[in-house]
Coordinates of C-alpha atoms in Angstrom, one line a residue:
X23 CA 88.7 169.2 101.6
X24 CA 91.4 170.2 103.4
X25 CA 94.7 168.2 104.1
X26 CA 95.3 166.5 107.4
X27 CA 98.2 168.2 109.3
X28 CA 101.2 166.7 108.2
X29 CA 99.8 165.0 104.8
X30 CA 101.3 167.6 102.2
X31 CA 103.7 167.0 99.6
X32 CA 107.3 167.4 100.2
X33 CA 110.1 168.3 97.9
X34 CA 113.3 169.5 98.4
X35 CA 115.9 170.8 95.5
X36 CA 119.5 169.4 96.2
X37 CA 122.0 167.3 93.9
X38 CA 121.8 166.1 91.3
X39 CA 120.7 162.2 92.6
X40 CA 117.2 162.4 93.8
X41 CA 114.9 160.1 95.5
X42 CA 111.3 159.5 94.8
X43 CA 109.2 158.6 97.9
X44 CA 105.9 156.4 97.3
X45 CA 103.7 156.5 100.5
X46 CA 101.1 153.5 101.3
X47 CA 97.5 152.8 100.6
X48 CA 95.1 155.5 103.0
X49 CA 98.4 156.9 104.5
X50 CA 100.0 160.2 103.6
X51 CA 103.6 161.8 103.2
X52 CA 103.4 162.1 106.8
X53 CA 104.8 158.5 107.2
X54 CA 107.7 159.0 104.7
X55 CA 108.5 162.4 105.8
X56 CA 111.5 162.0 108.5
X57 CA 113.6 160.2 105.6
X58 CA 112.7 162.1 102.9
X59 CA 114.4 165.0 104.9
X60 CA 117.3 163.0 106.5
X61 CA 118.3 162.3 102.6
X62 CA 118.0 166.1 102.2
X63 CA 119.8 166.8 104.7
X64 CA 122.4 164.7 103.1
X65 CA 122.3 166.4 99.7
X66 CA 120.0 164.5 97.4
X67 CA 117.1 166.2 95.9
X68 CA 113.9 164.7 97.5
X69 CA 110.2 164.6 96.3
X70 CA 107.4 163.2 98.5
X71 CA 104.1 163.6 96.6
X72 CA 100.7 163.1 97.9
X73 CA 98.8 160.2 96.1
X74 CA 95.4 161.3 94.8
X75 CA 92.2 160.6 97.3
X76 CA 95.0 160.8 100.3
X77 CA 95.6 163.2 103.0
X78 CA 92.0 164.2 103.4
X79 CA 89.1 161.7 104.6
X80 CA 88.8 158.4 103.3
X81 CA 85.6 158.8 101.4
X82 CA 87.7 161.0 98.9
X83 CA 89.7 157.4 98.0
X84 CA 86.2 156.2 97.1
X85 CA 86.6 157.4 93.7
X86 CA 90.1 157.3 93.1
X87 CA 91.7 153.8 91.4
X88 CA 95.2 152.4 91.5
X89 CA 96.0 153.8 87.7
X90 CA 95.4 157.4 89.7
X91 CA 98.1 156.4 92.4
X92 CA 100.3 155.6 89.9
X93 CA 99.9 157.9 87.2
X94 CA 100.8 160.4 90.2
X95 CA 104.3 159.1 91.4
X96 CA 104.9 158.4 87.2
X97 CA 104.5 162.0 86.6
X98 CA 106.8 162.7 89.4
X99 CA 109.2 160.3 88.5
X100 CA 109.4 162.0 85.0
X101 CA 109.8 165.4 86.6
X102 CA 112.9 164.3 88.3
X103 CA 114.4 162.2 85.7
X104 CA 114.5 165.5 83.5
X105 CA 116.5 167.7 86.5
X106 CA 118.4 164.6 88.4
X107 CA 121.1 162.3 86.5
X108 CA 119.9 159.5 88.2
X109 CA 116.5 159.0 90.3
X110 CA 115.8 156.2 93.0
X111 CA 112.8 155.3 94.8
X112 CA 112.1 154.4 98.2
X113 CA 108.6 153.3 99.3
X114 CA 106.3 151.8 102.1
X115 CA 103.7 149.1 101.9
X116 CA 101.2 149.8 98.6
X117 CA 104.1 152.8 97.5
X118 CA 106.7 149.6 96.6
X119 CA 104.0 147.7 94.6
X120 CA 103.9 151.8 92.4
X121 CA 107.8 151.6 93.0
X122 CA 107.9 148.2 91.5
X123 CA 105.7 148.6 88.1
X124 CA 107.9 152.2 87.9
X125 CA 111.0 150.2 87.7
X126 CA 109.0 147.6 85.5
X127 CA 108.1 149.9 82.7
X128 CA 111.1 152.7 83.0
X129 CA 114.1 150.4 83.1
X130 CA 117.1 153.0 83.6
X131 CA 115.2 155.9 84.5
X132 CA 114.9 153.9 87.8
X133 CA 118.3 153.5 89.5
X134 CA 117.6 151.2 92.5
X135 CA 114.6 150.2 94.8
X136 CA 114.2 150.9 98.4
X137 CA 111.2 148.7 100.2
X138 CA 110.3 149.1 103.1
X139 CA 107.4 145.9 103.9
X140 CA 106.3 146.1 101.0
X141 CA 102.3 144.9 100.0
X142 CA 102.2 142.9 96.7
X143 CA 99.6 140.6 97.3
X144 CA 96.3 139.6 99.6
X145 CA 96.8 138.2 103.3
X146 CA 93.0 138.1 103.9
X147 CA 91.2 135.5 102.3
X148 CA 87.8 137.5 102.4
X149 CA 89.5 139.7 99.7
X150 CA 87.7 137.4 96.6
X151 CA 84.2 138.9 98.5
X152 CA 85.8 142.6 97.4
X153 CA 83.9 143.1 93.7
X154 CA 80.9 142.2 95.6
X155 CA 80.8 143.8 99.2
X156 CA 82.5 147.2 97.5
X157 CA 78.9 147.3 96.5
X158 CA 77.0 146.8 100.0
X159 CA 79.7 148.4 102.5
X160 CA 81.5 151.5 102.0
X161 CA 84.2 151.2 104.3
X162 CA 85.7 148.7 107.2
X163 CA 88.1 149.4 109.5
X164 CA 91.4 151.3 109.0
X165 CA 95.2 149.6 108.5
X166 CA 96.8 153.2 109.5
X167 CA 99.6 153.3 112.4
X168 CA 101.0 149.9 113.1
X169 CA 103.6 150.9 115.0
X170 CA 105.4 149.6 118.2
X171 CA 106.7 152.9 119.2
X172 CA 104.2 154.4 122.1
X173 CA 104.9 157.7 121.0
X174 CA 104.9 157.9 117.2
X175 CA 101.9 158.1 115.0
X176 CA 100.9 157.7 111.5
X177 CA 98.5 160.5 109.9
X178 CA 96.1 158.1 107.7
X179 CA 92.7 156.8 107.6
X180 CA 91.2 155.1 110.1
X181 CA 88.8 153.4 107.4
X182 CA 89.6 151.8 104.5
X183 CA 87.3 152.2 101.2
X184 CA 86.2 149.4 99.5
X185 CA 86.2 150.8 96.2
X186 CA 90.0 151.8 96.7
X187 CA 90.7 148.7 98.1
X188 CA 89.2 147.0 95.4
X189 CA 91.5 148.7 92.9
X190 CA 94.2 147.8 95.2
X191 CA 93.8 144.1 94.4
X192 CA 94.0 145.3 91.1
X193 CA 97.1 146.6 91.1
X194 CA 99.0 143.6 93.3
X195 CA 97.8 141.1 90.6
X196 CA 99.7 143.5 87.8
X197 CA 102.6 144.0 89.5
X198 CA 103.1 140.5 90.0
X199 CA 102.9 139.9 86.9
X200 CA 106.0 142.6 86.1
X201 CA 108.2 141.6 88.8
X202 CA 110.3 139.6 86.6
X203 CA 110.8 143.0 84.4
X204 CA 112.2 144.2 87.6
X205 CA 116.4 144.3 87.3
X206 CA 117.8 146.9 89.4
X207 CA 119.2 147.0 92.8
X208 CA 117.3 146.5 95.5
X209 CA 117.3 146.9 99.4
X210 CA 114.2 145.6 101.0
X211 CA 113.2 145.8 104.8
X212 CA 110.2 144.0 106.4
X213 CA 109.2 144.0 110.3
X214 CA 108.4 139.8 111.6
X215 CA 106.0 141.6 113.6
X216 CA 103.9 143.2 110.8
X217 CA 100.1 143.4 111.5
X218 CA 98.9 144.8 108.1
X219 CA 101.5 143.1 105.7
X220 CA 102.6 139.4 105.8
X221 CA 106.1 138.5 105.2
X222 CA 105.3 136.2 102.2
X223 CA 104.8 139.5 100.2
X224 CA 108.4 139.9 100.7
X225 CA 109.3 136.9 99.9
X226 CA 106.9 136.7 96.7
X227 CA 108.8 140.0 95.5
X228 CA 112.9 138.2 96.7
X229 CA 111.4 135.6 94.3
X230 CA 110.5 136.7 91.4
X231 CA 112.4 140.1 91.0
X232 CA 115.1 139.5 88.5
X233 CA 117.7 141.8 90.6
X234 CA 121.2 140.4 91.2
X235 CA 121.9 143.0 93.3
X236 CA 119.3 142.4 96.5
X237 CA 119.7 143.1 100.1
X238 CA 117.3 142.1 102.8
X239 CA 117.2 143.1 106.0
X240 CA 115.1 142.6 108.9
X241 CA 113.2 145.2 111.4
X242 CA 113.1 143.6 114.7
X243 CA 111.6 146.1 116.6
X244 CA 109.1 147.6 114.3
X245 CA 105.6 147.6 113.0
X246 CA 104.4 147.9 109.5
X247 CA 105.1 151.1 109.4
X248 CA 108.7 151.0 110.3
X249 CA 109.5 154.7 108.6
X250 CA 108.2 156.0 112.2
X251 CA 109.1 153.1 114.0
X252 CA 112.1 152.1 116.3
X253 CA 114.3 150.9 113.1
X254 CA 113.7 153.9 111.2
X255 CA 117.2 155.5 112.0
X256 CA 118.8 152.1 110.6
X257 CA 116.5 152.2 107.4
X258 CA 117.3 156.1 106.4
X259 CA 121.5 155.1 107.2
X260 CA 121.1 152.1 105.2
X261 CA 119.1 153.8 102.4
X262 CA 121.4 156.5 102.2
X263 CA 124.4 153.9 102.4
X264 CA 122.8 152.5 99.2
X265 CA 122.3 155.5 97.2
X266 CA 125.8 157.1 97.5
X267 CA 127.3 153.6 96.5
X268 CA 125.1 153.4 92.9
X269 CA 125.6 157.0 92.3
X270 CA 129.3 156.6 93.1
X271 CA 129.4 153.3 90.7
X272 CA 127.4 154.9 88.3
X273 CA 129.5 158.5 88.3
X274 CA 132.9 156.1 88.1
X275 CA 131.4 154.5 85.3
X276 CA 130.5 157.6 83.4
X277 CA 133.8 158.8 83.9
X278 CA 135.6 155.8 82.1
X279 CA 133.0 155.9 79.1
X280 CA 134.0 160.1 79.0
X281 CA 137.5 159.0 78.9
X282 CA 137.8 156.8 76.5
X283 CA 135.8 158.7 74.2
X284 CA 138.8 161.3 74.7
X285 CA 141.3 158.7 74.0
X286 CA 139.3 157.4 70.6

């Protein structure tokens, strides 16, 4: 099938920081892309990568699973880790629960965590009916393009696959079971005005991350998808604010270890 305009992959090859990008759950680059390429812009090497069964038509998600989702953005993470000295990731909605169990399992190979409302858990009761229903209803409506801005839009699906979203519940119940493995830095955003994503999955991930370093701020004029939303330009300054202050911690540091293994 081919891709929906504005759904491919994005990489770009700059210094040697680089930032991973997870997209959401029957969304697309698309909705990351604007940041990906303001933090090119400002010299880090990028990568946006298109999770499998995305970017087409929603019945290609039908026999996709979360391990596919994730196996994608580990591969990528891997790919980076062996060109960049130090790799963060940034993420929207189901991307931060991938972003999450990557810093989970990789440790140090993850440098910091950027959230943007991120989805770690079910706000629908009707979600214990999915192992069932998957089975009698293909689809039901779409989540794509909750946004406040009039004249932005999200290239996603506008159903949502019940097989996928199965596997979505899935993966929320592992991650939460790894956030406590979590311990890097991490800036999270989430919109009080969110129609697809509650605010208690923020809160579940503030409270059971085991981060020290953890900032949280608030998108008052945006949607769930706030990436293309009216706080986007405060979310790529912040994000960018964030990354230069590790990498500059993190270069200092290697410095000092360099010299005093001159001095022994």
């Amino acid at each position: 099938m081919p891709l929906l305009p504005g759904a491919e992959p994005y990489r770009h090859r700059g210094g040697p920081v680089g930032v991973l990008f997870c997209h959401g759950f029957t969304g697309s680059p698309q909705s990351l892309r604007p940041w990906a390429e303001e933090l090119a812009a400002a010299g880090f090497t990028v990568s946006v990568p298109l999770l499998p069964g995305h970017g087409t038509r929603w019945q290609d998600m039908q026999v996709t699973r979360w391990e596919d989702w994730y196996a994608e953005v580990e591969r990528e993470l891997l790919a980076m880790s062996a060109e960049c000295e130090q790799v963060f990731v940034c993420a929207l909605s189901m991307g931060s629960a991938l972003a999450l169990r990557l810093a989970a399992l990789h440790g140090p190979a993850v440098s910091g965590l950027v959230l943007v409302n991120p989805s770690v858990r079910s706000d629908n009761p009707a979600s214990v009916l999915l192992p069932v229903l998957r089975h009698l209803v293909p689809s039901l409506a779409g989540v794509a393009n909750d946004i406040a801005r009039p004249d932005a839009v999200e290239v996603g699906y506008d159903r949502t696959p019940l097989h996928a979203a199965w596997s979505l519940a899935r993966l929320w119940k592992e991650v939460q079971g790894r956030l406590p493995q979590v311990t890097q830095p991490v800036l999270l955003f989430h919109s009080p005005q969110d129609h697809v994503v509650s605010a208690a999955n923020s809160e579940l991930v503030l409270a059971r991350i085991s981060s020290t370093d953890v900032t949280e701020r608030l998108c008052q004029r945006s949607y769930h998808v706030a990436t293309l939303d009216h706080d986007a330009p405060e979310i790529f300054a912040a994000s960018g604010d964030f990354i230069r202050r590790l990498a500059s911690a993190h270069a200092a540091g290697a410095t000092r270890v360099e010299s005093d293994d001159h001095q022994g």
